[in-house]
Short mmCIF file of C-alpha atoms and ligand atoms in Angstrom, two decimals:
data_model
loop_
_atom_site.label_atom_id
_atom_site.label_comp_id
_atom_site.label_asym_id
_atom_site.label_seq_id
_atom_site.Cartn_x
_atom_site.Cartn_y
_atom_site.Cartn_z
CA MET A 1 7.42 22.40 2.07
CA LYS A 2 6.22 18.80 1.62
CA LYS A 3 6.87 16.83 4.77
CA ALA A 4 6.61 13.04 5.12
CA ALA A 5 7.18 10.66 8.03
CA ILE A 6 7.61 6.89 7.99
CA ILE A 7 6.89 4.57 10.92
CA GLY A 8 8.79 1.30 10.45
CA VAL A 9 11.98 1.68 8.45
CA GLY A 10 12.71 -1.92 7.47
CA HIS A 11 13.05 -3.18 3.90
CA VAL A 12 9.90 -1.42 2.71
CA GLY A 13 10.19 1.79 4.76
CA SER A 14 13.84 2.39 3.84
CA THR A 15 13.29 1.68 0.12
CA LEU A 16 10.30 4.02 0.15
CA ALA A 17 12.36 6.71 1.92
CA TYR A 18 15.00 6.54 -0.80
CA THR A 19 12.38 6.48 -3.55
CA LEU A 20 10.65 9.59 -2.16
CA ILE A 21 14.01 11.37 -1.94
CA THR A 22 15.36 10.46 -5.37
CA ARG A 23 12.09 11.26 -7.15
CA ASN A 24 11.95 14.71 -5.53
CA ILE A 25 8.51 13.98 -4.08
CA ILE A 26 9.23 15.46 -0.63
CA ASP A 27 11.28 18.22 1.05
CA GLU A 28 11.48 16.89 4.61
CA LEU A 29 11.46 13.39 6.09
CA VAL A 30 11.16 12.02 9.64
CA LEU A 31 11.73 8.34 10.41
CA PHE A 32 10.58 6.21 13.36
CA ASP A 33 11.58 2.65 14.26
CA THR A 34 12.05 0.67 17.47
CA LYS A 35 15.47 -0.58 16.32
CA GLU A 36 17.57 2.47 17.19
CA ASP A 37 20.86 1.24 15.68
CA GLN A 38 19.19 0.32 12.41
CA LEU A 39 17.40 3.67 12.34
CA LEU A 40 20.64 5.59 12.87
CA SER A 41 22.21 3.61 10.02
CA GLU A 42 19.30 4.35 7.70
CA TYR A 43 19.51 8.10 8.47
CA ASN A 44 23.25 8.02 7.79
CA ASP A 45 22.91 6.06 4.56
CA LEU A 46 20.05 8.28 3.32
CA PHE A 47 22.24 11.31 3.98
CA ASP A 48 25.14 9.70 2.04
CA GLY A 49 22.67 8.85 -0.71
CA GLN A 50 22.01 12.54 -1.31
CA VAL A 51 25.56 13.87 -1.44
CA ASP A 52 26.31 15.65 -4.75
CA ARG A 53 22.65 15.58 -5.76
CA TYR A 54 21.26 18.90 -6.98
CA SER A 55 18.30 18.80 -4.59
CA TYR A 56 18.36 17.96 -0.89
CA VAL A 57 15.73 16.50 1.44
CA LYS A 58 16.04 17.58 5.06
CA LEU A 59 16.28 14.52 7.33
CA ILE A 60 14.69 15.29 10.70
CA GLU A 61 15.41 13.35 13.90
CA PRO A 62 12.56 11.20 15.24
CA ASP A 63 10.33 13.29 17.48
CA LEU A 64 6.55 12.81 17.80
CA ALA A 65 6.08 16.59 17.84
CA GLU A 66 7.22 16.58 14.19
CA LEU A 67 3.97 14.81 13.23
CA ALA A 68 1.89 17.91 13.97
CA ASP A 69 2.80 19.50 10.61
CA THR A 70 3.57 16.33 8.66
CA ASP A 71 1.63 16.15 5.40
CA VAL A 72 1.85 12.42 4.80
CA LEU A 73 2.51 9.74 7.38
CA ILE A 74 3.36 6.27 6.08
CA PHE A 75 2.89 3.23 8.28
CA SER A 76 5.19 0.32 7.37
CA ALA A 77 6.07 -1.26 10.73
CA GLY A 78 5.93 -5.02 11.07
CA ASP A 79 8.11 -8.10 10.89
CA ILE A 80 8.57 -9.68 7.49
CA THR A 81 10.24 -12.78 8.95
CA ILE A 82 6.76 -13.93 10.06
CA PHE A 83 6.20 -14.92 6.40
CA GLU A 84 9.00 -17.48 6.41
CA GLY A 85 7.13 -20.68 5.54
CA ASN A 86 3.75 -18.90 5.55
CA SER A 87 2.22 -17.32 2.47
CA ASP A 88 -0.87 -15.70 4.05
CA ARG A 89 -0.56 -12.01 4.99
CA PHE A 90 -3.12 -12.67 7.74
CA ALA A 91 -0.27 -14.33 9.68
CA GLU A 92 1.23 -10.95 10.58
CA LEU A 93 -1.92 -9.56 12.19
CA TYR A 94 -1.27 -10.79 15.73
CA LEU A 95 1.84 -8.57 15.78
CA THR A 96 0.77 -5.66 13.59
CA LYS A 97 -2.51 -5.12 15.47
CA GLU A 98 -0.41 -4.49 18.56
CA ILE A 99 1.87 -2.07 16.72
CA VAL A 100 -1.24 -0.17 15.61
CA GLU A 101 -2.56 -0.12 19.18
CA GLU A 102 0.81 1.30 20.30
CA TRP A 103 1.05 3.95 17.57
CA ALA A 104 -2.55 5.16 17.14
CA PRO A 105 -2.69 7.05 20.47
CA LYS A 106 0.73 8.61 19.75
CA ILE A 107 -0.40 9.76 16.30
CA LYS A 108 -3.59 11.19 17.82
CA ALA A 109 -1.73 12.96 20.64
CA SER A 110 0.79 14.46 18.21
CA GLY A 111 -1.90 16.63 16.59
CA PHE A 112 -1.29 14.98 13.20
CA LYS A 113 -3.70 16.47 10.62
CA GLY A 114 -2.34 15.04 7.39
CA ILE A 115 -2.94 11.90 5.33
CA LEU A 116 -2.14 8.50 6.84
CA ILE A 117 -1.14 5.84 4.32
CA ASN A 118 -0.78 2.27 5.47
CA ILE A 119 1.39 -0.42 3.89
CA THR A 120 1.63 -2.87 6.82
CA ASN A 121 -0.09 -6.25 6.40
CA PRO A 122 -2.75 -7.41 6.44
CA CYS A 123 -3.15 -4.08 4.68
CA ASP A 124 -6.95 -3.59 4.65
CA VAL A 125 -7.52 -4.57 8.28
CA VAL A 126 -4.51 -2.66 9.60
CA THR A 127 -5.72 0.42 7.68
CA GLN A 128 -9.17 0.09 9.23
CA ARG A 129 -7.74 -0.32 12.74
CA LEU A 130 -5.52 2.74 12.20
CA GLN A 131 -8.57 4.79 11.23
CA GLU A 132 -10.68 3.49 14.10
CA LEU A 133 -8.02 4.00 16.76
CA THR A 134 -6.70 7.38 15.58
CA GLY A 135 -10.23 8.72 14.99
CA LEU A 136 -8.97 10.50 11.86
CA PRO A 137 -11.63 11.05 9.16
CA LYS A 138 -12.00 7.97 6.93
CA GLU A 139 -11.06 9.91 3.80
CA ARG A 140 -7.69 10.82 5.35
CA VAL A 141 -6.67 7.23 6.14
CA PHE A 142 -6.12 4.65 3.41
CA GLY A 143 -3.82 1.80 2.46
CA THR A 144 -1.77 0.89 -0.59
CA GLY A 145 -4.43 -1.80 -1.14
CA THR A 146 -4.21 -3.59 -4.45
CA THR A 147 -1.87 -1.08 -6.13
CA LEU A 148 1.00 -3.59 -5.96
CA ASP A 149 -1.23 -6.48 -7.03
CA SER A 150 -2.51 -4.45 -9.98
CA ALA A 151 1.12 -3.70 -10.89
CA ARG A 152 1.93 -7.42 -10.76
CA MET A 153 -1.06 -8.14 -13.02
CA LYS A 154 0.20 -5.49 -15.48
CA HIS A 155 3.66 -7.06 -15.32
CA ALA A 156 2.24 -10.50 -16.25
CA VAL A 157 -0.07 -9.16 -18.98
CA SER A 158 2.67 -6.96 -20.48
CA LYS A 159 4.92 -10.00 -20.87
CA LYS A 160 2.16 -12.10 -22.43
CA PHE A 161 1.32 -9.38 -25.00
CA ASN A 162 4.79 -7.88 -25.35
CA VAL A 163 3.66 -4.33 -24.47
CA HIS A 164 4.87 -1.75 -21.95
CA PRO A 165 3.23 -2.46 -18.54
CA SER A 166 1.89 1.11 -18.41
CA SER A 167 -0.11 0.31 -21.55
CA VAL A 168 -2.11 -2.28 -19.64
CA GLU A 169 -5.20 -0.79 -17.98
CA GLY A 170 -7.24 -2.46 -15.27
CA TYR A 171 -7.42 -3.50 -11.66
CA VAL A 172 -6.90 -6.22 -9.12
CA LEU A 173 -9.65 -5.77 -6.52
CA GLY A 174 -10.38 -6.83 -2.95
CA GLU A 175 -8.15 -7.80 -0.08
CA HIS A 176 -4.41 -7.27 -0.44
CA GLY A 177 -4.12 -10.97 0.35
CA GLU A 178 -5.27 -14.40 -0.66
CA SER A 179 -8.88 -13.45 -1.60
CA GLN A 180 -7.89 -10.72 -4.07
CA PHE A 181 -8.82 -11.24 -7.73
CA VAL A 182 -8.11 -9.73 -11.12
CA ALA A 183 -11.20 -7.95 -12.42
CA TRP A 184 -10.54 -9.11 -15.97
CA SER A 185 -13.62 -7.20 -17.13
CA SER A 186 -11.63 -4.00 -16.41
CA VAL A 187 -8.42 -5.02 -18.20
CA ARG A 188 -7.73 -3.48 -21.60
CA ILE A 189 -4.76 -3.28 -23.95
CA GLY A 190 -4.92 -0.46 -26.46
CA GLY A 191 -8.59 -0.10 -25.59
CA VAL A 192 -9.36 -3.76 -26.46
CA PRO A 193 -10.85 -5.79 -23.58
CA ILE A 194 -8.53 -8.68 -22.68
CA THR A 195 -11.63 -10.87 -22.37
CA GLU A 196 -11.95 -10.62 -26.18
CA MET A 197 -8.39 -11.82 -26.67
CA LEU A 198 -8.01 -14.67 -24.18
CA SER A 199 -10.24 -17.55 -23.08
CA LEU A 200 -11.36 -18.00 -19.47
CA ASP A 201 -8.78 -20.77 -18.98
CA GLU A 202 -6.02 -18.56 -20.37
CA LEU A 203 -7.09 -15.70 -18.07
CA GLU A 204 -7.03 -17.99 -15.07
CA GLU A 205 -3.55 -19.16 -15.98
CA LEU A 206 -2.41 -15.54 -16.34
CA GLU A 207 -3.95 -14.67 -12.97
CA GLY A 208 -1.84 -17.46 -11.47
CA VAL A 209 1.29 -15.91 -13.02
CA ALA A 210 0.38 -12.46 -11.61
CA ARG A 211 -0.28 -13.88 -8.14
CA ALA A 212 2.96 -15.87 -8.16
CA GLY A 213 4.91 -12.67 -8.87
CA GLY A 214 5.07 -11.59 -5.24
CA TRP A 215 6.14 -15.00 -4.02
CA ILE A 216 8.90 -15.23 -6.64
CA THR A 217 10.35 -12.03 -5.14
CA MET A 218 9.81 -13.27 -1.56
CA ARG A 219 11.45 -16.65 -2.21
CA GLY A 220 14.83 -15.32 -3.18
CA LYS A 221 14.98 -12.07 -1.14
CA GLY A 222 12.88 -12.94 1.91
CA TYR A 223 10.99 -9.68 1.45
CA THR A 224 9.66 -7.45 -1.35
CA SER A 225 10.63 -3.82 -1.58
CA PHE A 226 10.96 -2.15 -5.01
CA GLY A 227 7.45 -2.93 -6.26
CA ILE A 228 5.70 -1.70 -3.13
CA ALA A 229 8.01 1.32 -2.76
CA ASN A 230 7.19 2.35 -6.33
CA GLN A 231 3.43 2.05 -5.75
CA ALA A 232 3.53 3.74 -2.33
CA ALA A 233 5.61 6.60 -3.77
CA LEU A 234 3.01 7.06 -6.52
CA VAL A 235 0.29 7.25 -3.86
CA VAL A 236 2.27 9.78 -1.78
CA GLU A 237 2.93 11.82 -4.93
CA ALA A 238 -0.79 11.76 -5.84
CA VAL A 239 -1.58 13.20 -2.41
CA LEU A 240 1.13 15.84 -2.30
CA ASN A 241 0.61 16.98 -5.90
CA ASN A 242 -3.18 16.92 -5.48
CA ASN A 243 -3.37 15.35 -8.91
CA TYR A 244 -6.71 13.49 -8.60
CA LYS A 245 -5.16 10.24 -9.75
CA ILE A 246 -7.41 7.18 -9.56
CA LEU A 247 -5.56 4.37 -7.81
CA PRO A 248 -6.69 0.99 -6.41
CA VAL A 249 -5.89 1.95 -2.82
CA SER A 250 -7.58 0.40 0.20
CA SER A 251 -10.20 3.03 0.96
CA TYR A 252 -13.38 2.79 3.00
CA SER A 253 -16.27 1.39 0.99
CA GLU A 254 -19.54 2.73 2.44
CA LYS A 255 -21.54 0.08 0.63
CA ASP A 256 -19.42 -2.74 2.05
CA GLN A 257 -18.67 -1.09 5.42
CA CYS A 258 -14.96 -1.90 5.39
CA TYR A 259 -11.63 -0.90 3.89
CA VAL A 260 -10.93 -2.75 0.65
CA GLY A 261 -8.77 -2.31 -2.45
CA HIS A 262 -10.75 -0.63 -5.24
CA PRO A 263 -10.27 2.47 -7.42
CA ALA A 264 -10.46 5.81 -5.64
CA LYS A 265 -9.63 9.42 -6.50
CA VAL A 266 -6.64 10.59 -4.45
CA ALA A 267 -6.08 14.24 -3.59
CA VAL A 268 -4.34 16.40 -1.00
CA SER A 269 -7.45 16.12 1.20
CA GLY A 270 -7.35 12.32 0.88
CA ILE A 271 -9.94 10.17 -0.87
CA ILE A 272 -12.54 12.32 -2.59
CA ASN A 273 -14.45 9.64 -4.46
CA ASP A 274 -14.41 5.88 -4.84
CA TYR A 275 -15.53 3.82 -7.81
CA HIS A 276 -17.43 0.55 -8.02
CA PHE A 277 -17.55 -0.40 -11.68
CA THR A 278 -19.84 -3.19 -12.94
CA LEU A 279 -18.37 -6.63 -12.32
CA SER A 280 -19.29 -9.91 -14.00
CA ASP A 281 -21.28 -12.40 -11.87
CA ARG A 282 -18.13 -14.43 -11.30
CA GLU A 283 -16.19 -11.33 -10.21
CA ASN A 284 -19.05 -10.22 -7.98
CA GLN A 285 -18.88 -13.54 -6.12
CA LYS A 286 -15.13 -13.04 -5.63
CA TRP A 287 -15.71 -9.49 -4.38
CA ARG A 288 -18.25 -10.73 -1.79
CA LYS A 289 -15.84 -13.45 -0.66
CA SER A 290 -13.03 -10.93 -0.29
CA ILE A 291 -15.25 -8.57 1.74
CA GLU A 292 -16.21 -11.46 4.04
CA THR A 293 -12.54 -12.37 4.46
CA ILE A 294 -11.59 -8.80 5.39
CA LYS A 295 -14.50 -8.51 7.84
CA PHE A 296 -13.61 -11.81 9.49
CA MET A 297 -9.96 -10.72 9.84
CA HIS A 298 -11.08 -7.38 11.22
CA SER A 299 -13.26 -9.10 13.85
CA THR A 300 -10.22 -11.03 15.07
CA ALA A 301 -8.25 -7.79 15.49
CA LEU A 302 -10.73 -6.14 17.87
N1 NAD B 1 0.90 -3.65 1.32
C1 NAD B 1 1.82 -4.20 0.54
O1 NAD B 1 1.63 -4.29 -0.68
C2 NAD B 1 3.08 -4.69 1.18
C3 NAD B 1 4.19 -5.09 0.41
C4 NAD B 1 5.35 -5.50 1.07
C5 NAD B 1 5.39 -5.53 2.46
N2 NAD B 1 4.29 -5.17 3.17
C6 NAD B 1 4.27 -5.15 4.62
O2 NAD B 1 5.00 -4.01 5.04
C7 NAD B 1 5.49 -4.22 6.37
C8 NAD B 1 6.98 -3.96 6.41
O3 NAD B 1 7.66 -4.92 5.59
P1 NAD B 1 9.26 -5.00 5.65
O4 NAD B 1 9.69 -5.98 4.63
O5 NAD B 1 9.84 -3.63 5.65
O6 NAD B 1 9.44 -5.62 7.11
P2 NAD B 1 10.75 -5.53 8.03
O7 NAD B 1 10.61 -6.62 9.05
O8 NAD B 1 11.96 -5.47 7.16
O9 NAD B 1 10.63 -4.09 8.70
C9 NAD B 1 9.65 -3.76 9.63
C10 NAD B 1 10.22 -2.65 10.47
O10 NAD B 1 9.22 -2.25 11.41
C11 NAD B 1 9.88 -1.95 12.65
N3 NAD B 1 8.96 -2.04 13.76
C12 NAD B 1 8.43 -3.14 14.35
N4 NAD B 1 7.67 -2.80 15.38
C13 NAD B 1 7.69 -1.44 15.45
C14 NAD B 1 7.08 -0.50 16.33
N5 NAD B 1 6.32 -0.88 17.33
N6 NAD B 1 7.31 0.81 16.10
C15 NAD B 1 8.11 1.22 15.08
N7 NAD B 1 8.73 0.35 14.24
C16 NAD B 1 8.51 -0.95 14.43
C17 NAD B 1 10.98 -3.02 12.72
O11 NAD B 1 11.97 -2.65 13.65
C18 NAD B 1 11.45 -3.06 11.29
O12 NAD B 1 12.51 -2.16 11.05
C19 NAD B 1 5.09 -5.66 6.70
O13 NAD B 1 3.87 -5.66 7.39
C20 NAD B 1 4.91 -6.30 5.34
O14 NAD B 1 4.10 -7.46 5.37
C21 NAD B 1 3.15 -4.75 2.56
#
């Protein structure tokens, strides 16, 4: 039985719940949220959403004791309205650090032994605080990191070259936030480095398009949900299927002494290896800047 739990069932948590159910990734699901009415509605709707389906995911009432045998716990609590008129994910930290401080002791006391995956922003710092305050091994706590940003880069590149987005390889690295950057040296289409096909100016323009992707979604909807739910579901699936997929999650970088989005091998035991490929001098500078940004944000959350 593959059991998942989600803390924070707003736009992201509810979309992820439905994605996990409809893709047959899990067998059992427990949901937690402070808004009881909303939570009841989500349970009801998720039940309705399964009627007449061949398979069925057992929806379990919120109870901390359920965490003891939960395989994957997803943290997506927050308040997206904080971003109205503010485009920096750092803005949410004053609230989300408190939600972490509330939940970490509960997670610890529950006897949870599974994998903790964080989505809540600012993703890297919240992930690090969750690890520090739960005391869970670093390899069993990680964030969605730059998976969504890498997807947005693939979206932009796929349109420019008229190819399927899955045919674009490569990574966005660093903070899931303003200091992230596309590691163009890693991006390839059909095995051909993109740096051989576009000039530096053209790459910068394309990076702007990729970055703007999230804010285009935010502007009209007031939140983003499908992109992150897709990426988070892929991460959950990589854990539960123990498929050793390499994903740009926010995992602990020993060399940088913080959580940061970079490629890592994901398995049922958590992160079993992380990868630091060779960056250009320009990219290296951006990496250092992103690490400094994350460390500064982390220091404000203590
Ligand atoms: N990492 C990413 O790529 C990515 C992408 C999109 C959104 N996010 C982040 O995900 C989080 C959720 O986004 P959203 O759009 O669903 O926000 P939302 O405001 O729609 O939902 C947040 C939910 O968390 C609940 N919540 C708040 N405090 C809680 C607590 N103490 N305990 C339990 N539940 C609590 C709220 O009641 C609400 O239902 C935000 O931090 C957002 O910035 C991250």
